[in-house]
mmCIF file of C-alpha atoms in Angstrom:
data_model
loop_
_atom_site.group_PDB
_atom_site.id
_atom_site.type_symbol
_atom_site.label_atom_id
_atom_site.label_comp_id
_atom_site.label_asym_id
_atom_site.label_seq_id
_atom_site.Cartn_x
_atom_site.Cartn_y
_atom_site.Cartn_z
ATOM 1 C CA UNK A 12 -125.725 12.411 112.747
ATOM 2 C CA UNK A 13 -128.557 15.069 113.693
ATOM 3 C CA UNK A 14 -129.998 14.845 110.130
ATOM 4 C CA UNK A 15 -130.560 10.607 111.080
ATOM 5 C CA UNK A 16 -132.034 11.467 114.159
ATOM 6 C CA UNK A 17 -134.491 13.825 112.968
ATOM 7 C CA UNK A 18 -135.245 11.293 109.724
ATOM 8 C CA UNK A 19 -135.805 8.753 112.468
ATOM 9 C CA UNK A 20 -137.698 10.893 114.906
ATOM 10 C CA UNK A 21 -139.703 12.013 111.292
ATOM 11 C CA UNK A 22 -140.560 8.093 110.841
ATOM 12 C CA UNK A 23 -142.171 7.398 113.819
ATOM 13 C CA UNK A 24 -144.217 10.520 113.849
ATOM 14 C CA UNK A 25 -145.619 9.329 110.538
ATOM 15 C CA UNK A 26 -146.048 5.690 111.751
ATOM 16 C CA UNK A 27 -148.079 6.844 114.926
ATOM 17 C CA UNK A 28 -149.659 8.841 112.724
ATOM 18 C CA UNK A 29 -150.698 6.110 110.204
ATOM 19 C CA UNK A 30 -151.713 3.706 113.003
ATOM 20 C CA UNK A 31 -154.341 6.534 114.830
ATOM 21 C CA UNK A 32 -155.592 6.793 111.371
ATOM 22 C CA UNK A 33 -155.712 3.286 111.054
ATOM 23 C CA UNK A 34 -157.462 2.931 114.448
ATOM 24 C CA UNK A 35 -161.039 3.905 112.827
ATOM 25 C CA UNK A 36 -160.688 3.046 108.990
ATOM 26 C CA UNK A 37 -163.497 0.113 109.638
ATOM 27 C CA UNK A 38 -165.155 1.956 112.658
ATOM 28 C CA UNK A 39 -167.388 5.343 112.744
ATOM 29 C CA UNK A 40 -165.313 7.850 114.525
ATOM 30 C CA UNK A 41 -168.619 7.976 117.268
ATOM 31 C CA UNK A 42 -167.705 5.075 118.387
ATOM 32 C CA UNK A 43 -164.861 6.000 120.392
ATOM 33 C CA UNK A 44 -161.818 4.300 120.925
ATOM 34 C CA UNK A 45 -161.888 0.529 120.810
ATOM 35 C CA UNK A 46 -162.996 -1.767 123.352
ATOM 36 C CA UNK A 47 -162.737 1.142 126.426
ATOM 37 C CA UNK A 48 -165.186 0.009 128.681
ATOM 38 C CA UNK A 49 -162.696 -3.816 129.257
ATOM 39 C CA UNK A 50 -159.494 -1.227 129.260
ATOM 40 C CA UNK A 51 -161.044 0.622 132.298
ATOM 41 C CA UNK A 52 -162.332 -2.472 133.909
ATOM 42 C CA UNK A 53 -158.871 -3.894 133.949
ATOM 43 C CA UNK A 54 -157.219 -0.307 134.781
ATOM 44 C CA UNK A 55 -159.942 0.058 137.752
ATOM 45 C CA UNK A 56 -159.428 -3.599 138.872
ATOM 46 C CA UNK A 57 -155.824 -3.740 139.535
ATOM 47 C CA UNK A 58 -155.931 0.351 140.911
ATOM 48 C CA UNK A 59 -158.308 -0.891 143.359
ATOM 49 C CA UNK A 60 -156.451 -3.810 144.371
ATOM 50 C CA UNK A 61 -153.811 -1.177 145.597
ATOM 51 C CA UNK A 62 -156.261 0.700 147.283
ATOM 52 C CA UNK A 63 -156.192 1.295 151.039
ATOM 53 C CA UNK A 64 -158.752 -0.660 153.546
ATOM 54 C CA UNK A 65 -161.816 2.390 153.591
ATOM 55 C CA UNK A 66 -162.827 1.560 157.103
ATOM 56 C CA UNK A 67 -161.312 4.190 158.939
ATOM 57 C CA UNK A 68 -162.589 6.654 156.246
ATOM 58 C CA UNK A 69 -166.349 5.488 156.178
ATOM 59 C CA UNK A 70 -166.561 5.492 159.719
ATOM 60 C CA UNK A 71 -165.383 8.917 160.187
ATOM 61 C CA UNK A 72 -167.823 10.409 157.344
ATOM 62 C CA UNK A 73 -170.540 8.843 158.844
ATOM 63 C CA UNK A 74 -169.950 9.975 162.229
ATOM 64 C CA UNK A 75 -169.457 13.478 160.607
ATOM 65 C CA UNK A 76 -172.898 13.238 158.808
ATOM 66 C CA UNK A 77 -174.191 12.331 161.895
ATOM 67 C CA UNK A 78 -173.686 15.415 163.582
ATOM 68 C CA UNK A 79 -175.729 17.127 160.559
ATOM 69 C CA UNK A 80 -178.418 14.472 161.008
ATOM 70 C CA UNK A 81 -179.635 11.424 162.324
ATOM 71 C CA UNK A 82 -178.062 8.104 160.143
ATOM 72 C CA UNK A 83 -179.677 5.659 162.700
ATOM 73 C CA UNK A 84 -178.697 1.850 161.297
ATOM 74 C CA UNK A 85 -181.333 0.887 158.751
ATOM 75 C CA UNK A 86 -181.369 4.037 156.847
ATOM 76 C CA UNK A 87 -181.447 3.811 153.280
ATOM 77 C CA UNK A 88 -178.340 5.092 151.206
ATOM 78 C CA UNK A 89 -177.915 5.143 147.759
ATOM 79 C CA UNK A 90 -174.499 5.403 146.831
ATOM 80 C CA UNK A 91 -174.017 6.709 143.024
ATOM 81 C CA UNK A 92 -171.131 5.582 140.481
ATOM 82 C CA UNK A 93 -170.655 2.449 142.764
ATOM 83 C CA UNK A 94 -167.887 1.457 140.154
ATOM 84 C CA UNK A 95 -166.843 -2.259 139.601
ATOM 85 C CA UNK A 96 -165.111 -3.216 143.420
ATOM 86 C CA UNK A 97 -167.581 -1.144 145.577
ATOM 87 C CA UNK A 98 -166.082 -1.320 149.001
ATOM 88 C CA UNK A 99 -167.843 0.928 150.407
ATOM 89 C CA UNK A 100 -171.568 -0.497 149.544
ATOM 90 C CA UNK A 101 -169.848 -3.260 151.570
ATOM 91 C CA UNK A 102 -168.889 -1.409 154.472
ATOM 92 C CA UNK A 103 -172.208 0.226 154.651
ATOM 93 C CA UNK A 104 -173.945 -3.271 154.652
ATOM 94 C CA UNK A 105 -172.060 -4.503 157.408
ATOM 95 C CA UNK A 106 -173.087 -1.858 159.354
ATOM 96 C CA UNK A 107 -176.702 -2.406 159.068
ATOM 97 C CA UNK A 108 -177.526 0.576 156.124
ATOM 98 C CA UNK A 109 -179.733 -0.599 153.397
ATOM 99 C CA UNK A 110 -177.489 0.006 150.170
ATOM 100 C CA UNK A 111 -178.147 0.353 146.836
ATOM 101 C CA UNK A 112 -175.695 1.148 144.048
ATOM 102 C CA UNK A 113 -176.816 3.179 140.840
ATOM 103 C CA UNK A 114 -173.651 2.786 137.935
ATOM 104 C CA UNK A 115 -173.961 2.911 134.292
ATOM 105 C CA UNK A 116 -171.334 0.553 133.029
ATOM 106 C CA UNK A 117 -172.961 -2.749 131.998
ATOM 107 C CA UNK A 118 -169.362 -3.995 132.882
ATOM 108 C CA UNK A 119 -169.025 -2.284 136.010
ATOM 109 C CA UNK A 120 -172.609 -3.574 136.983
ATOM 110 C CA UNK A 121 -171.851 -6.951 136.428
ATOM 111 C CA UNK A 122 -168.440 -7.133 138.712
ATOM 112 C CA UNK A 123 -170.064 -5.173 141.571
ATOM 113 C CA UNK A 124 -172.746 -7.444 141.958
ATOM 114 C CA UNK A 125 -169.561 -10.463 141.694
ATOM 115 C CA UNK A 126 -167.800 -8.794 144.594
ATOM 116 C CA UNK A 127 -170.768 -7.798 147.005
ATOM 117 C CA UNK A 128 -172.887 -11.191 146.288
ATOM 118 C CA UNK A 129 -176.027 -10.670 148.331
ATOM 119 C CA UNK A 130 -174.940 -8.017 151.214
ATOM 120 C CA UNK A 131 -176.172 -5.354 148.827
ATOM 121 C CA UNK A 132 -178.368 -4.416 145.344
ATOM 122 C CA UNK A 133 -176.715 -2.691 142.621
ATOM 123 C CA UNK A 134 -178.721 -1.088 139.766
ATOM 124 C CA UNK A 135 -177.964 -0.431 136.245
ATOM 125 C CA UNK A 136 -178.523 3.547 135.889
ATOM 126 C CA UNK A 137 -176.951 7.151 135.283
ATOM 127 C CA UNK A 138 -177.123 10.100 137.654
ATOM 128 C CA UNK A 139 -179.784 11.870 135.935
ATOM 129 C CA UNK A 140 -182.255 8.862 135.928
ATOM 130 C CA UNK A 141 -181.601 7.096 139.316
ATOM 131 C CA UNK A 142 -183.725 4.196 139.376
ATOM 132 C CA UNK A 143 -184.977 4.865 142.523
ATOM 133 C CA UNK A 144 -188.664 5.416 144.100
ATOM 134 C CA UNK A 145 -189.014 9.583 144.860
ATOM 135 C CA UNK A 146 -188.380 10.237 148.506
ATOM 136 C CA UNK A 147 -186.518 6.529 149.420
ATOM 137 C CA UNK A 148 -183.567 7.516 150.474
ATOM 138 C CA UNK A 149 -182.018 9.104 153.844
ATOM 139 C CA UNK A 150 -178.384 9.512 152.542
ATOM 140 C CA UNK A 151 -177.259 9.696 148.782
ATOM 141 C CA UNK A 152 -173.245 9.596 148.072
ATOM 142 C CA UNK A 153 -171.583 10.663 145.210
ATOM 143 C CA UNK A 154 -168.194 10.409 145.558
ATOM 144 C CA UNK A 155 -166.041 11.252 142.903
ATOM 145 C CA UNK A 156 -168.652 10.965 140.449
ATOM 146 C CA UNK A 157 -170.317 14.306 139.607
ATOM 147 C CA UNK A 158 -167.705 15.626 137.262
ATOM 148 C CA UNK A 159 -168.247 12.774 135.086
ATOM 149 C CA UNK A 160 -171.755 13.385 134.679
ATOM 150 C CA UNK A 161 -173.178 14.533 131.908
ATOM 151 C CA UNK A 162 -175.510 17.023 133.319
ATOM 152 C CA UNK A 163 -174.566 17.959 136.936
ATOM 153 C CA UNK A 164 -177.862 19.785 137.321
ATOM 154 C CA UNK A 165 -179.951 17.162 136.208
ATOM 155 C CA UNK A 166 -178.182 14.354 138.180
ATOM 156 C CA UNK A 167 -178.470 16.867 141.819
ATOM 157 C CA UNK A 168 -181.987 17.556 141.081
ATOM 158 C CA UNK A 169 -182.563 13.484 140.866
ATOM 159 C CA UNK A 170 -180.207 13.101 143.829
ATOM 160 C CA UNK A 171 -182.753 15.510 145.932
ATOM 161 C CA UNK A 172 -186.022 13.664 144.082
ATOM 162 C CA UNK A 173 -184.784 10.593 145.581
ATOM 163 C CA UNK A 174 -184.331 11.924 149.073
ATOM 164 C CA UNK A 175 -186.878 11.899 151.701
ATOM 165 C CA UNK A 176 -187.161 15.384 153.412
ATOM 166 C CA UNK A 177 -184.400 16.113 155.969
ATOM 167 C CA UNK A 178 -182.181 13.715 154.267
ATOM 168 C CA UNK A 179 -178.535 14.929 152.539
ATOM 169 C CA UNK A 180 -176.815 14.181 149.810
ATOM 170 C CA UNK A 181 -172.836 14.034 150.291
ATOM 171 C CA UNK A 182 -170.635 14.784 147.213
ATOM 172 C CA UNK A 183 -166.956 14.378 146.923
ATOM 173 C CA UNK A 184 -165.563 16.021 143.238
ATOM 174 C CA UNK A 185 -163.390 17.874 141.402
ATOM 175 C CA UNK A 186 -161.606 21.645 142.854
ATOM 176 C CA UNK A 187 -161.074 23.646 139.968
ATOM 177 C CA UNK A 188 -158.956 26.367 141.957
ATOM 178 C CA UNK A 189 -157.023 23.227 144.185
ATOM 179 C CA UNK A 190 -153.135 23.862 143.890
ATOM 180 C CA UNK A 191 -150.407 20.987 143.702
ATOM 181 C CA UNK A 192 -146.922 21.916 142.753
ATOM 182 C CA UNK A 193 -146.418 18.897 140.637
ATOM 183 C CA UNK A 194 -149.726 19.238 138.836
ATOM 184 C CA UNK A 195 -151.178 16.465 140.032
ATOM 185 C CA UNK A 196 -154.818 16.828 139.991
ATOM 186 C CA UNK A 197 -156.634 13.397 140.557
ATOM 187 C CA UNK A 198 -158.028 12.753 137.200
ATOM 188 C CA UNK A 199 -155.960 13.718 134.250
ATOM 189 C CA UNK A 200 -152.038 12.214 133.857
ATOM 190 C CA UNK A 201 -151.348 15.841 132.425
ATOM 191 C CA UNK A 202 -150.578 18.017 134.980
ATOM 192 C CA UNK A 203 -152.106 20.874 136.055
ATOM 193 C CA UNK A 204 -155.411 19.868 134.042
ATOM 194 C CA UNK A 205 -157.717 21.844 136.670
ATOM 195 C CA UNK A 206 -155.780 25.429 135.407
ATOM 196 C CA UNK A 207 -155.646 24.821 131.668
ATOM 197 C CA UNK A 208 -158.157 27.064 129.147
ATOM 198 C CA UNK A 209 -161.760 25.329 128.769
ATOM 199 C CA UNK A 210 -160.907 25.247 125.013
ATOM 200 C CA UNK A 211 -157.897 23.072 125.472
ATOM 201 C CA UNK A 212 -159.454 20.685 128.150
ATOM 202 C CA UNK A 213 -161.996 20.243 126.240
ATOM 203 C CA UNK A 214 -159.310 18.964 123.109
ATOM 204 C CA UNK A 215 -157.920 17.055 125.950
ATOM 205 C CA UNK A 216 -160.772 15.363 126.504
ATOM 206 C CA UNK A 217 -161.491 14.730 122.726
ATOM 207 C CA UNK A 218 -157.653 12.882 122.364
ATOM 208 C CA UNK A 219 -158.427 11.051 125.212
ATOM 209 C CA UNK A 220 -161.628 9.444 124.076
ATOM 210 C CA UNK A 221 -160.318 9.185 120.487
ATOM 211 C CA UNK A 222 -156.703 8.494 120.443
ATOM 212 C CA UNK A 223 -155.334 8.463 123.774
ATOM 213 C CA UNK A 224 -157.344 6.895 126.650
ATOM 214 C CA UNK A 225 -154.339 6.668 128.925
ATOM 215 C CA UNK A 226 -154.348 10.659 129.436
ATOM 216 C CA UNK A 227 -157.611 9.981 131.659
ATOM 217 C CA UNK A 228 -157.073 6.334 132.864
ATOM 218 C CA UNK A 229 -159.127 4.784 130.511
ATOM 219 C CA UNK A 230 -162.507 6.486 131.420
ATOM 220 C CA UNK A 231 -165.498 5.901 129.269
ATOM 221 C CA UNK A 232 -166.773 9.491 131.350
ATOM 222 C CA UNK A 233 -163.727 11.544 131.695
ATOM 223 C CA UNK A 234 -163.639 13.814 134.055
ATOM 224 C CA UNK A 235 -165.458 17.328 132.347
ATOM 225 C CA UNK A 236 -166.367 19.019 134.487
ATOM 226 C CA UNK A 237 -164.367 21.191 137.681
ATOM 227 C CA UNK A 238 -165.840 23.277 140.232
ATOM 228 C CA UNK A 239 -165.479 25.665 143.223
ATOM 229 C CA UNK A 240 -167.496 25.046 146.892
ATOM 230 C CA UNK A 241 -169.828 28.128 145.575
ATOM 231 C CA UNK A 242 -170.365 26.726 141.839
ATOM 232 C CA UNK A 243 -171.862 23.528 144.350
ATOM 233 C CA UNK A 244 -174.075 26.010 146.644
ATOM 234 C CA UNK A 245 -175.210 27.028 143.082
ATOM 235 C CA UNK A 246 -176.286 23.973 141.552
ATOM 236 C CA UNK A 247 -177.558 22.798 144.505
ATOM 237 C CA UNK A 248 -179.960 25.876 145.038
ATOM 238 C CA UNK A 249 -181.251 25.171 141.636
ATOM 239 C CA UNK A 250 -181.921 21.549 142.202
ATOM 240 C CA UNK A 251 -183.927 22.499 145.466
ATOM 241 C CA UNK A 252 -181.840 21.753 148.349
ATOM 242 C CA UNK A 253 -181.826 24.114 151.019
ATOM 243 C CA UNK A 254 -178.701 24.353 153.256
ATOM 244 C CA UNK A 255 -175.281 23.145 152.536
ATOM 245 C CA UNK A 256 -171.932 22.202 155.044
ATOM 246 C CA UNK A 257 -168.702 21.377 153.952
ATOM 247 C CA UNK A 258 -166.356 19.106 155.958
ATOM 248 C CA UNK A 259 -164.782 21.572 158.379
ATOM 249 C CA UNK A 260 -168.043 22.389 159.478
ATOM 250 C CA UNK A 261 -168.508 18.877 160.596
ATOM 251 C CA UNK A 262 -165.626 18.129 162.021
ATOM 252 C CA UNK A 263 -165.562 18.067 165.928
ATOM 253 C CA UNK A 264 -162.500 18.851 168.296
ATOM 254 C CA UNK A 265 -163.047 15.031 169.812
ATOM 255 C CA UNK A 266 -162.031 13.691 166.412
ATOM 256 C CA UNK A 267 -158.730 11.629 166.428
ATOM 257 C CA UNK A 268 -156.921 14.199 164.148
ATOM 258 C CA UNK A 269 -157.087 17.092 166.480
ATOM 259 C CA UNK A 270 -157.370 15.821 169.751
ATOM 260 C CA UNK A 271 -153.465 14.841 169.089
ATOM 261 C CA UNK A 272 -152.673 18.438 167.975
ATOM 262 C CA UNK A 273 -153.904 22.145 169.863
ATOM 263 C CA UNK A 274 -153.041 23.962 167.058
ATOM 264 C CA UNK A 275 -155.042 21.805 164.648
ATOM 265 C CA UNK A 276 -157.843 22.636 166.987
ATOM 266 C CA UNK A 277 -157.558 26.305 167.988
ATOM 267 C CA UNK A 278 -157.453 26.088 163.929
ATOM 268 C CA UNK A 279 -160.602 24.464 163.219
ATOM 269 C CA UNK A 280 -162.119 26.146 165.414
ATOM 270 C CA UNK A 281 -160.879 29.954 163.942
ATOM 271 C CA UNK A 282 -162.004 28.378 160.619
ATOM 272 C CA UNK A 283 -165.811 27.015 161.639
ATOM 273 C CA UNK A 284 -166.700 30.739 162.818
ATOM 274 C CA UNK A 285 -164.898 33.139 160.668
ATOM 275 C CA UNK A 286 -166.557 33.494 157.350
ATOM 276 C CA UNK A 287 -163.244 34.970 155.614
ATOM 277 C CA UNK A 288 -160.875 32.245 157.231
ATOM 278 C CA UNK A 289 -163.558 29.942 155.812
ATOM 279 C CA UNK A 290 -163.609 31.674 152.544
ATOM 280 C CA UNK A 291 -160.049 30.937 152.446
ATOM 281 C CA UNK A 292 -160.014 27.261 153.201
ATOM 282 C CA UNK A 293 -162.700 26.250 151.267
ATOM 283 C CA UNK A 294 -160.588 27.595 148.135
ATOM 284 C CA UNK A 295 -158.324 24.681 148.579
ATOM 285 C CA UNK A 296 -160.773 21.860 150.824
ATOM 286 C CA UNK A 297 -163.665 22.638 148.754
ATOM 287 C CA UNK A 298 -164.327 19.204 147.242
ATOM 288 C CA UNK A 299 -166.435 17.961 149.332
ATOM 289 C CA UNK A 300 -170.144 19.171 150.149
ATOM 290 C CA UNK A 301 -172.967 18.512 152.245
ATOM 291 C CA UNK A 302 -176.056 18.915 150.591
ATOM 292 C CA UNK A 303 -179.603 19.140 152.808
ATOM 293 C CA UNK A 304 -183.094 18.339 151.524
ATOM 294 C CA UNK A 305 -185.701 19.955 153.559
#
């Protein structure tokens, strides 16, 4: 009995085998897997139809950013890797910014432009060559979108070209030291992707471009890159910007999460003042960054 299963498990190992090899015996192995770029357009289209209404989420960044600086209606933002359903160009629009998208998938281009009609202009571009006039922009976002960059440098030292002075840029990315029990980490299905060797993400990354484009939900730009809050300050330093703020510096004791909760604000406020409590937090919360051009 155990010497049929193994014969059978032996079989299928050679048939997967045969058909990955089959996979490029009339294509160059360059070209990547197969018709990617329609995979994650379908993959991104029905994620985003489960997606949650951003509202509540856009209005609360901006009225964080708005303690930074002034965002007074009219402003122009340019919000980067706009993807295919961009909801929140939309949201943006409707509130009177003047929004332009930047994305690099032809694909992607084509169905953003489909689901915002005229409220808003999306370009065809990549981070590192915005197509965008120097100095245009009060705001630039860039959520979840740095770690698939090529060149993070290169795409935050366009992001502060295309700012006007005083303006910010406001990225959302990957934590390299963020902790989740089950592994989870936002990007890869294998868990606990943001830990793992450089030298075996990297193979990771190589399966999943090649063989396996379900390990990183059928990105053409997997995630590649991971970083800590003071790997940001870094970069950012060397692309010229000049101060930088993460969320719980921006968040005020009015907002609807603590005013429910004295604890929640004795603790935001313990963790706004004291560097080391700071330190601390920003191990796990420190994602997200504030970036000012002055």
């Amino acid at each position: 009995m155990s010497e049929s299963i193994t014969s059978i498990s032996s079989n299928r190992s050679e048939s997967k085998r045969r058909s990955l090899a089959d996979l490029y015996s009339n294509r160059k192995l360059a070209q990547g897997y197969p018709g990617m770029d329609r995979l994650a357009l379908e993959h991104f289209s029905a994620t985003l139809e489960l997606q949650p209404d951003e509202t509540v989420r856009i209005d609360s960044l901006l009225a964080r950013l708005n303690r930074l600086i002034d965002l007074p209606q009219r402003s122009n933002v340019a919000v980067i890797g706009c993807g295919p359903k961009p909801q929140t160009m939309r949201l943006l629009a409707q509130r009177n910014y003047e929004v332009v998208g930047v994305e690099p998938v032809p694909l992607f281009v084509h169905a953003a432009r489909e689901y915002l009609k005229s409220e808003a202009v999306v370009e065809e571009g990549f981070a590192e060559n915005i197509p965008l006039p120097d100095g245009s922009q009060r705001l630039v976002l860039c959520d979840s979108v740095l770690e698939h960059v090529v060149s993070p440098g290169r795409s935050l030292a366009e992001m502060h070209r295309v700012l006007a002075p005083g303006g910010i840029a406001f990225i959302s990315t990957t934590n390299r030291l963020r902790f989740s029990i089950s592994g989870r980490n936002g990007e890869y299905v294998y868990r606990y992707f943001n830990w793992l060797p450089r030298l075996v993400k990297e193979c990771l990354v190589f399966q999943h471009l090649h063989y396996k484009p379900t390990l990183a939900n059928y990105s053409q730009f997997p995630a590649v890159h991971w970083f800590t809050y003071s790997h940001l300050c870094t970069l950012g330093r060397e692309a010229g910007f000049a101060q930088f703020y993460s969320v719980i510096d921006l968040v005020d004791e009015q907002d609807a999460t603590l005013r429910r909760s004295p604890i929640k604000r004795l603790l935001a406020r313990k963790l706004k003042y004291n560097p080391w409590l700071r330190a601390l937090a920003l191990t796990q919360r420190g994602e997200s960054i504030v970036m000012l051009k002055k």
